[in-house]
CSV table of C-alpha atoms in Angstrom, one decimal:
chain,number,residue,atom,x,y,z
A,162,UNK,CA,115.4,90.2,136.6
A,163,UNK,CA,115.2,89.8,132.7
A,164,UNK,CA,114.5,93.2,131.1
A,165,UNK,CA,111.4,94.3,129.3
A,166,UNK,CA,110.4,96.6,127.0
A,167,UNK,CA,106.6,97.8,126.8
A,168,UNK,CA,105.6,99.4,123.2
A,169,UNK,CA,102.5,101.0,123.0
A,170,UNK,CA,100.4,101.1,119.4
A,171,UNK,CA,98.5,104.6,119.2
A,172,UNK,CA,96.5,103.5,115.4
A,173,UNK,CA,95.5,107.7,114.3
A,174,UNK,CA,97.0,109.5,111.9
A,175,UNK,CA,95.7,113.2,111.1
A,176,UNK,CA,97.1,111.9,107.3
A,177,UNK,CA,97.9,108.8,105.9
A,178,UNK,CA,101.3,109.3,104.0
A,179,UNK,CA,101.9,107.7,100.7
A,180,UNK,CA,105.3,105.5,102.1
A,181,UNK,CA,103.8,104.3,105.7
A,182,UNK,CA,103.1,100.4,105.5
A,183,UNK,CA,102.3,100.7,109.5
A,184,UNK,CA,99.2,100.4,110.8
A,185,UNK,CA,97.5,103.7,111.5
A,186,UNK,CA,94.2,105.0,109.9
A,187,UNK,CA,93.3,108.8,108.9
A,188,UNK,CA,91.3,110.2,111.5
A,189,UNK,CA,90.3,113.9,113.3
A,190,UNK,CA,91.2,114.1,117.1
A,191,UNK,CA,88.1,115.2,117.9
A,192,UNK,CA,86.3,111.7,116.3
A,193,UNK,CA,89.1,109.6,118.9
A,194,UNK,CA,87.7,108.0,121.8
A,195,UNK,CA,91.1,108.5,124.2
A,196,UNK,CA,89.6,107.4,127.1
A,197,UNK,CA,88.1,103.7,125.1
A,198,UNK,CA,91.4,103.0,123.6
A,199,UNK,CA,93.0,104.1,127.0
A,200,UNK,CA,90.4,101.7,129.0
A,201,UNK,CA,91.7,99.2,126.2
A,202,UNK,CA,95.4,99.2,126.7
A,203,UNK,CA,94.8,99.1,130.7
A,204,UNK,CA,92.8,96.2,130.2
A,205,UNK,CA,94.9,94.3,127.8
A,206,UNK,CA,98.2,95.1,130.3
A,207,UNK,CA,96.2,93.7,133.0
A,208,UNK,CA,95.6,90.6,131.1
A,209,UNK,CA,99.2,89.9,130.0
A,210,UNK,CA,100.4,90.1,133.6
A,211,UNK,CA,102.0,86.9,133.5
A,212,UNK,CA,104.6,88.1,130.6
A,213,UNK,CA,105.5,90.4,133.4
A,214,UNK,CA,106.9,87.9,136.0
A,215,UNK,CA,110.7,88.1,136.2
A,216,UNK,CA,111.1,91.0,134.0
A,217,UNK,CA,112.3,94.5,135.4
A,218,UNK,CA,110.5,97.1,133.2
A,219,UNK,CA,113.2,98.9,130.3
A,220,UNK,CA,111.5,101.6,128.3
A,221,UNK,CA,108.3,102.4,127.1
A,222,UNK,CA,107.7,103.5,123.7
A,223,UNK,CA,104.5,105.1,122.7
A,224,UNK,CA,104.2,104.6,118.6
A,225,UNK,CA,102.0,105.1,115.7
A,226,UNK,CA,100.4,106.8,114.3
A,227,UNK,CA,100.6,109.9,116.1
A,228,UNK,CA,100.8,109.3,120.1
A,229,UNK,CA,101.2,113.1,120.2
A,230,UNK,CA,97.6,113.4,119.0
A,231,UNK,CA,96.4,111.5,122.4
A,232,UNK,CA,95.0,113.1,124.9
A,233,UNK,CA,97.9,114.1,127.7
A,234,UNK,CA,95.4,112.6,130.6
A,235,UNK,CA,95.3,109.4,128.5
A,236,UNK,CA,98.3,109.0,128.2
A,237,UNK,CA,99.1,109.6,131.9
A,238,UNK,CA,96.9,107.2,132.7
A,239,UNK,CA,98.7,104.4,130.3
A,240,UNK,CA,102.0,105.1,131.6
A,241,UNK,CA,101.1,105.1,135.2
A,242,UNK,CA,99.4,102.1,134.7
A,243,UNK,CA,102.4,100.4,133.4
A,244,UNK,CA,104.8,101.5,135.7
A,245,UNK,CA,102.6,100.3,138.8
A,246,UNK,CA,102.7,96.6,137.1
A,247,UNK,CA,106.4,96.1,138.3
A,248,UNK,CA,108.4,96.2,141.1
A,249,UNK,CA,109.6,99.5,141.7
A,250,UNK,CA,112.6,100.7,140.0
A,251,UNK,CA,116.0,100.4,140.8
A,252,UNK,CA,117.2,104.0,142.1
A,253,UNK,CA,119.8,103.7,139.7
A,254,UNK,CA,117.3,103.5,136.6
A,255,UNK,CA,114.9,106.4,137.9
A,256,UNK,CA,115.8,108.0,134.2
A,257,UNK,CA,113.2,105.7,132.7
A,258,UNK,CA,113.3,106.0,129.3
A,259,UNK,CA,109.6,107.2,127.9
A,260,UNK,CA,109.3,107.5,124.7
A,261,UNK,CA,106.0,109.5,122.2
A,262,UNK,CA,106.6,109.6,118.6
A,263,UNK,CA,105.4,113.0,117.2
A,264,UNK,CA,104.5,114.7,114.2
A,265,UNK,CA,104.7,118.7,113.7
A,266,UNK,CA,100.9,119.2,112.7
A,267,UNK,CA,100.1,117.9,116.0
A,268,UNK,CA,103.1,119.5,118.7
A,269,UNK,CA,103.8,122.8,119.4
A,270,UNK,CA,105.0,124.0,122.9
A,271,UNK,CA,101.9,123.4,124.9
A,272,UNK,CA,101.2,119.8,123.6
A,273,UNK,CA,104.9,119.0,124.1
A,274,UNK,CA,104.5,120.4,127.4
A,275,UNK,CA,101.5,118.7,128.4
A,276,UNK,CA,103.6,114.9,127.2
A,277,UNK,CA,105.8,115.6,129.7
A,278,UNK,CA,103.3,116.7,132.4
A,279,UNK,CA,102.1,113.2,131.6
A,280,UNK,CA,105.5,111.7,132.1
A,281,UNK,CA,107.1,111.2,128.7
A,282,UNK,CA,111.0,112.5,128.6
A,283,UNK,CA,111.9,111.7,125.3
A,284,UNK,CA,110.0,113.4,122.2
A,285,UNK,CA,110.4,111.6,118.4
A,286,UNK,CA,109.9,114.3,116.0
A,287,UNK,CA,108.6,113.1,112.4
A,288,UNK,CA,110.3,116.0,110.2
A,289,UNK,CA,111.3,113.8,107.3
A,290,UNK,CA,113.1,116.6,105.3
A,291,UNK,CA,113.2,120.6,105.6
A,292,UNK,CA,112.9,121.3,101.9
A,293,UNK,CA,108.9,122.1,101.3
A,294,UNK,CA,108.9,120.6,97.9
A,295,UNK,CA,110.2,117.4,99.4
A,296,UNK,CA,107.6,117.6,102.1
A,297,UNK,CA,105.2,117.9,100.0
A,298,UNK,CA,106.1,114.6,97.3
A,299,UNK,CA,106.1,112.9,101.0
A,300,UNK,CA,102.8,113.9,101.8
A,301,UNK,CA,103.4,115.6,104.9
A,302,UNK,CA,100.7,118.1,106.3
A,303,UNK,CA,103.2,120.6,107.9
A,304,UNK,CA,105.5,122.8,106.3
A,305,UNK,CA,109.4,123.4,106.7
A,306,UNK,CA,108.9,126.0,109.1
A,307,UNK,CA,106.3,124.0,111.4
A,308,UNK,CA,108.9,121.5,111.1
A,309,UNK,CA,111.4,123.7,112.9
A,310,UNK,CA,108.8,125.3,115.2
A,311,UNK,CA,108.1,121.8,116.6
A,312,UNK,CA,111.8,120.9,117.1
A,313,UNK,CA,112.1,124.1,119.0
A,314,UNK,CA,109.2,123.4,120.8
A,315,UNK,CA,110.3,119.9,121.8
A,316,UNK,CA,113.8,120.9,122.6
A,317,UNK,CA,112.5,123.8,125.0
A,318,UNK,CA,110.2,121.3,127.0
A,319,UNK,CA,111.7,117.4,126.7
A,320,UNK,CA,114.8,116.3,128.3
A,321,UNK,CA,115.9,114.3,125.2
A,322,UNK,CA,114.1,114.6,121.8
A,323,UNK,CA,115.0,113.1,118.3
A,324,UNK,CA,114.1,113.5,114.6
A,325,UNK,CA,113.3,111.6,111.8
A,326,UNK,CA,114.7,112.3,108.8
A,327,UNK,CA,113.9,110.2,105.2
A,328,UNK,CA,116.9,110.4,102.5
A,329,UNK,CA,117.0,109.0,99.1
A,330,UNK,CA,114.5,111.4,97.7
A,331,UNK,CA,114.0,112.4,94.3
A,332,UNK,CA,116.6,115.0,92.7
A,333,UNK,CA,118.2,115.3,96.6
A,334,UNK,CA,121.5,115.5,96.6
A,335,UNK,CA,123.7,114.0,99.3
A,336,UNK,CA,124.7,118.1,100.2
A,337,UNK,CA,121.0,118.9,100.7
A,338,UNK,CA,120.7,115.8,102.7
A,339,UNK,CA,123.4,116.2,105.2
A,340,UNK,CA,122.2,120.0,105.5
A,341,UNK,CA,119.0,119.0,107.1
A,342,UNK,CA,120.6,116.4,109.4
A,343,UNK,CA,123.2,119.2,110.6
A,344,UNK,CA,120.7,122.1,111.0
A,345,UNK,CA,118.2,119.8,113.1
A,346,UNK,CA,121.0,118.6,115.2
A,347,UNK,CA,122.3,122.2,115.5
A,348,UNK,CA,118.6,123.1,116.8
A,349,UNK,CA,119.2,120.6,120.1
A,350,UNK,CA,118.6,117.6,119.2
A,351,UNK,CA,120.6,114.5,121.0
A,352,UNK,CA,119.8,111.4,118.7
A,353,UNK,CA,118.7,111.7,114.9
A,354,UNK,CA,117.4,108.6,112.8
A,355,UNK,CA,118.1,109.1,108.8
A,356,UNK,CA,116.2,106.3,107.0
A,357,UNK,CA,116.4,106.0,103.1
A,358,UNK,CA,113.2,105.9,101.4
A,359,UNK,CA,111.7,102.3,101.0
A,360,UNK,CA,108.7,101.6,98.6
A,361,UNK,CA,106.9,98.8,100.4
A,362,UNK,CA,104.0,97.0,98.7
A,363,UNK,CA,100.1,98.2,100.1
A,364,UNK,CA,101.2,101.6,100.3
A,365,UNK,CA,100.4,104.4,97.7
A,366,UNK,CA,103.8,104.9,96.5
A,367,UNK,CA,104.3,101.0,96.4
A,368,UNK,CA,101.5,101.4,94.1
A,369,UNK,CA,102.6,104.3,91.9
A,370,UNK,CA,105.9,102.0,92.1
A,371,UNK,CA,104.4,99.3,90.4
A,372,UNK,CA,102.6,101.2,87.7
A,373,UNK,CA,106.2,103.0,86.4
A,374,UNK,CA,104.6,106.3,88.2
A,375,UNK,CA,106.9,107.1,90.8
A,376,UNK,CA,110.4,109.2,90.6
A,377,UNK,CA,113.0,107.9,93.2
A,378,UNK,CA,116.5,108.6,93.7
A,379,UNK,CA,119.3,105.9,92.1
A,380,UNK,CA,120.8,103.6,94.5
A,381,UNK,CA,124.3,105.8,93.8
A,382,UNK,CA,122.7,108.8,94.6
A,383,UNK,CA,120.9,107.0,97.9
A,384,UNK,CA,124.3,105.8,99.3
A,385,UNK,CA,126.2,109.3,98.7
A,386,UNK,CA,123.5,110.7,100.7
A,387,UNK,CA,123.9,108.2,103.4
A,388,UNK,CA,127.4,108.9,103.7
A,389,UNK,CA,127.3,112.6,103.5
A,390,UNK,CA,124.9,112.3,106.7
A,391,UNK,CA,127.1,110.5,108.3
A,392,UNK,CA,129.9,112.5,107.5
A,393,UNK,CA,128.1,116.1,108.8
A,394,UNK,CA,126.6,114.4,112.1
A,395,UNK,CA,130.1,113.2,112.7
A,396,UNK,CA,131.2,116.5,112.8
A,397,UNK,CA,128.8,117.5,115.2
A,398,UNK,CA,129.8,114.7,117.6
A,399,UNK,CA,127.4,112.2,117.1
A,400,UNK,CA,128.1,108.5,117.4
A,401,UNK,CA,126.7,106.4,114.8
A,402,UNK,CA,126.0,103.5,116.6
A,403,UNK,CA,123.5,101.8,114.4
A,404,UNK,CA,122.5,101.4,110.4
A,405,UNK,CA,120.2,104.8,110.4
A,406,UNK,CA,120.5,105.9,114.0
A,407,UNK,CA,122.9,108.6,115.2
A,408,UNK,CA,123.4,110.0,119.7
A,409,UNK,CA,125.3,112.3,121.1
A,410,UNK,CA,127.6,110.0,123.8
A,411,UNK,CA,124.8,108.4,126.4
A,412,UNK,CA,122.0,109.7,123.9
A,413,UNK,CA,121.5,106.0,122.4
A,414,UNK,CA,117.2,105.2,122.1
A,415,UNK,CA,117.4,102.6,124.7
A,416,UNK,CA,114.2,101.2,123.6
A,417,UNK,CA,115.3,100.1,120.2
A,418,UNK,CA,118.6,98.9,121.8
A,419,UNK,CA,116.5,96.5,123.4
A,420,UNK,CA,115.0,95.2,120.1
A,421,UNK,CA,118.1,95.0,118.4
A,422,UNK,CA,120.1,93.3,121.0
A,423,UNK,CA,117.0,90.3,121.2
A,424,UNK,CA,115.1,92.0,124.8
A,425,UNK,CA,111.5,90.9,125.2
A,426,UNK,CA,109.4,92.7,124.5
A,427,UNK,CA,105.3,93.4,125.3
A,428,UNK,CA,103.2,94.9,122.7
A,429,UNK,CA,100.0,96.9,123.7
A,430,UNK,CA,97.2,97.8,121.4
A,431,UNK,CA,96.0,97.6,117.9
A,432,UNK,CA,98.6,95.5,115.8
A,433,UNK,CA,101.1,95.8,118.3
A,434,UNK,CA,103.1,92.9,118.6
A,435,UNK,CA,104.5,91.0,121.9
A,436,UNK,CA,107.8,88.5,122.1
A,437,UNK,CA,108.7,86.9,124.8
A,438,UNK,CA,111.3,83.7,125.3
A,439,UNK,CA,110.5,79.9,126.5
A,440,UNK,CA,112.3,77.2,126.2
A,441,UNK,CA,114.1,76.2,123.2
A,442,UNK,CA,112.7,79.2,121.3
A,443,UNK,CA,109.9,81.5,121.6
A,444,UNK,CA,106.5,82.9,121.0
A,445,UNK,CA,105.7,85.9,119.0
A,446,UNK,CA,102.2,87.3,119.1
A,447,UNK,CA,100.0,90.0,117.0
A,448,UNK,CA,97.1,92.2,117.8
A,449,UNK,CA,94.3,93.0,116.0
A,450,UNK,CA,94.3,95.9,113.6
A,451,UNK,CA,91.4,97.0,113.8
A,452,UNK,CA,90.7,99.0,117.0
A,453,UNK,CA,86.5,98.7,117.0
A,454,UNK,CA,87.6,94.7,117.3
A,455,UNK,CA,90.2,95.6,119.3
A,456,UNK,CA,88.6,98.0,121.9
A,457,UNK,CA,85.7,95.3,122.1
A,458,UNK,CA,87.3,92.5,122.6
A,459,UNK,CA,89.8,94.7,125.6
A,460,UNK,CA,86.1,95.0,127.2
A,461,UNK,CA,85.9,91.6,128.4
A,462,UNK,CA,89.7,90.8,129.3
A,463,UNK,CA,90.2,89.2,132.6
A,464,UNK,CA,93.0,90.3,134.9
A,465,UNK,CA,95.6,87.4,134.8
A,466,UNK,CA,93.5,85.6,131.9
A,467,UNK,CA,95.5,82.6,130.7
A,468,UNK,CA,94.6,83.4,126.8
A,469,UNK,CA,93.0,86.2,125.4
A,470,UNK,CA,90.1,87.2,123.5
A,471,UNK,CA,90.8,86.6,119.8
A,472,UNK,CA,89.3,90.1,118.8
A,473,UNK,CA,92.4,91.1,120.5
A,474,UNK,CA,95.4,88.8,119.8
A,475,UNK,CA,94.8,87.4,116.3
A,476,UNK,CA,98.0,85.2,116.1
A,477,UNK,CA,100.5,83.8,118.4
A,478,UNK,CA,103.5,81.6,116.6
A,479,UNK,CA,106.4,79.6,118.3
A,480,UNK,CA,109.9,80.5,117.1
A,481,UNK,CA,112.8,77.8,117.1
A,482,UNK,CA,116.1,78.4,118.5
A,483,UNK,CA,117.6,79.2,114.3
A,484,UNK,CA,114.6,81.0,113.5
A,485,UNK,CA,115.8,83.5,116.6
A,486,UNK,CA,119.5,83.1,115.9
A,487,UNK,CA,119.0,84.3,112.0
A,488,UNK,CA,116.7,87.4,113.6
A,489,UNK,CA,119.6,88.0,116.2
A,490,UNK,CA,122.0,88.1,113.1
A,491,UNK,CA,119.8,90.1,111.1
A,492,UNK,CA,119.2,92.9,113.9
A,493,UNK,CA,122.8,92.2,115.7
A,494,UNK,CA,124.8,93.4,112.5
A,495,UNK,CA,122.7,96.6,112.4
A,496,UNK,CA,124.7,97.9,115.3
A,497,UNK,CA,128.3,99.1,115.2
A,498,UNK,CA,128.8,97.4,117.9
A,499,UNK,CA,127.8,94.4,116.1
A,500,UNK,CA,127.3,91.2,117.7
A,501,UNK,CA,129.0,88.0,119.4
A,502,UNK,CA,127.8,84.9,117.8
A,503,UNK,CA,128.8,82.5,120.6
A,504,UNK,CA,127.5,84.8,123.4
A,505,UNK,CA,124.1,84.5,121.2
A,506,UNK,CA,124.1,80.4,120.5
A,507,UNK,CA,124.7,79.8,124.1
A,508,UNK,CA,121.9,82.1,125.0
A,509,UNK,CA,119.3,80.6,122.7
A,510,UNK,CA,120.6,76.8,124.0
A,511,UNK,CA,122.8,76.3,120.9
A,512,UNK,CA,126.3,75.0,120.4
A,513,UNK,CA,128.5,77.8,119.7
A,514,UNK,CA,131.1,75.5,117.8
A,515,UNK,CA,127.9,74.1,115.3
A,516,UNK,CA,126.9,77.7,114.8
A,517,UNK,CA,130.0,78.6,113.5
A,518,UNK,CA,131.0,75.5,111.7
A,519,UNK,CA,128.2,76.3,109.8
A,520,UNK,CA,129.1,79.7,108.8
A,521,UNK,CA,132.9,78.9,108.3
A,522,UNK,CA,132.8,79.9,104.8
A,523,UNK,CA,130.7,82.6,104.5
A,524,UNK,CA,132.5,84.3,107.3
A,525,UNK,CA,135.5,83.6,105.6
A,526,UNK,CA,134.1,85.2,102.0
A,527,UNK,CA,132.7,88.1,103.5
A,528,UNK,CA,135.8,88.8,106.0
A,529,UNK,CA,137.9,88.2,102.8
A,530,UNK,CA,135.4,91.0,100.7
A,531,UNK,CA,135.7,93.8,103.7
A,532,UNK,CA,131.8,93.2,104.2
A,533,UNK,CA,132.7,92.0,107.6
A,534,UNK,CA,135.3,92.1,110.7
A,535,UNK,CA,135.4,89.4,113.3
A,536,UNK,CA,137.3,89.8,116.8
A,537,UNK,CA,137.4,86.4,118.7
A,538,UNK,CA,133.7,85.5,118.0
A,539,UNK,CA,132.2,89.1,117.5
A,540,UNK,CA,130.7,90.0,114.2
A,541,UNK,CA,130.4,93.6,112.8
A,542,UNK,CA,129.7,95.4,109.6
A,543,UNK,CA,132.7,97.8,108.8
A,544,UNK,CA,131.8,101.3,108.4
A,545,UNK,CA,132.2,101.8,104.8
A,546,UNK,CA,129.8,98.3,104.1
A,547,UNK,CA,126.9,99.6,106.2
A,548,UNK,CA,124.3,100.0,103.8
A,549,UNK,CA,124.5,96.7,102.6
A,550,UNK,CA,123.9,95.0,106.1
A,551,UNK,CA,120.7,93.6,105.2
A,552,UNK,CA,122.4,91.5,102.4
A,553,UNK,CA,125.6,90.7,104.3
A,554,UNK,CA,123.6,89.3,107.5
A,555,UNK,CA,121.3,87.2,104.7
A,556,UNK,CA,124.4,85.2,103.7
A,557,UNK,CA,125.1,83.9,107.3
A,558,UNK,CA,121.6,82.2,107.3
């Protein structure tokens, strides 16, 4: 059986901050209907039971938003619900990996205790930087020392928890940087994500951007911090097996594996998205963002229903066989690991000697420039040429 990986859309946010281009709206708990949205994602999973044929389930991954702001008993409820839907697991892959992004304003011991209690074993911990002055240009609600609280709090109660850490800030230096990654890993942690600071159109600081209002850090300064990171988690032991992810040995997010190494994938709830392969490419579809129109249109879902209420899915494309193999490239080369092209072709139905006779010369150019290593057909990004993955993997389109 083909795996698959269920992600889960949680749309509330306590705080919008000023850098997130997801979908996720500024709410109170208290004005959240858990139970609605819950009825919503049950209904939706019962509808897209025919993604489910011939796929063993992965990971789940509950994202946001703020999952940990959702009620435990809803939650429950959603991962129960999913984990009924397949066979039952293999004994050998009873360490389901369960995933709830968090943020410190919202987890302290009892909530993290309570996400377990509703079967979640891996806690994602939004600190985004210890230094209160950086918290604060970031927009964050908690402090530097609720930041550490909640690690604490995780660590004590989850089996596996990660952070999230945002570098490239203005007037960081790469010291300061690697300081927070090493004192949050010293605190427990067994998998750390370190993600420079992007300013993406729609979002407040894309529009400070835009009017010549926002400080950021200089592309120098950004890549001396990436590599001091890397440099301190190192130290500590910790593998780093993809562009901004670092795990102890074994620690790896399974989940996101998945996505970077082409899994399907089925998306539940507002703006979540779904992928899935037929033959000779294909289909990608998107929810609706906004969950009134979403939570309505779960209401009249029918178990098994061959399309779905367009209050809920509001687009479903077809993807050709290149259109996956540039996204395979593009997410492939993110890993250390990196990826093997002909393995890839054959996979998608394509002819591993026109794939490469296509890309002769630019493999040749960029094997020549140190921007990339090839063993027998296995592509990877060297160490040193990370951070410019994005634009490496761009010229083998």
């Amino acid at each position: 059986m083909r795996p698959l990986l269920v992600y889960v859309h949680f749309p509330w946010c306590l705080e919008k901050c000023p850098y997130c281009d997801f979908v996720s709206y500024k709410t109170d708990r208290e004005a959240i209907d858990h139970d609605a949205y819950a009825d919503a994602i049950v209904r939706e999973l019962e509808a897209r039971r025919p993604w489910l044929d011939g796929h063993a389930l992965s990971s789940i991954f509950l994202g946001g938003g703020t999952p940990s702001l959702w009620a435990p008993h809803a939650i429950a409820r959603v991962l129960e619900a999913i984990r009924a839907s397949f066979p039952p697991p293999d004994p050998r892959q009873a360490d389901l990996e369960i995933t709830a992004e968090c943020n410190p304003s919202s987890l302290d011991r009892a909530v993290a205790r309570e996400l377990v209690g509703a079967g979640v074993g891996r806690l994602s911990v939004g600190v985004q930087s210890l230094d209160g002055a950086q918290l604060k240009f970031l927009g964050r609600l908690h402090d530097v020392a609720r930041a550490i609280d909640a690690i604490d709090a995780a660590v004590a109660e989850a089996p596996r928890v990660s952070a999230d850490l945002i570098f490239g800030l203005p007037e960081q230096s790469p010291d300061e940087a690697a300081s927070h990654a090493a004192e949050l890993v010293d605190r427990g942690l067994s998998h750390l994500s370190a993600y420079a600071l992007t300013i993406e159109p729609g979002t407040r600081f894309g529009e400070l951007a835009r009017r010549g209002r926002l400080p950021t850090a200089t592309d120098d300064a950004t890549a001396d911090a990436f590599l001091a990171i890397e440099a301190a988690l190192a130290a500590r032991g910790l593998d780093h097996y993809e562009v901004s992810n670092y795990a102890r040995p074994g620690q790896e997010a399974r989940h996101n594996l998945g996505y970077w190494r082409g899994a399907s994938y089925l998306g539940l709830g507002v703006a979540a998205y779904g992928y899935g392969p037929v033959d000779g490419g294909a289909i990608r579809y998107r929810n609706a963002t906004d969950p009134e129109r979403y939570v309505a249109g779960a209401r009249v879902l029918r178990p098994g229903a061959p399309s779905l209420d367009d209050r809920v899915t509001v687009s479903v494309g077809a993807l050709d066989a290149e259109t996956l193999l540039r996204e395979r490239i593009m997410l492939g080369l993110r890993l250390a690991e990196g990826l093997d092209l002909a393995a890839v072709a054959r996979e998608l139905g394509l002819d591993p000697s026109e794939v490469f006779r296509g890309r002769t010369a630019a493999i040749e150019r960029l094997t020549r420039d140190g921007a990339l290593a090839i063993e027998g057909t296995r592509l990877r990004i060297p160490p040193a040429r990370r951070l410019g993955t994005d634009g490496v993997a761009a010229r083998l389109f």
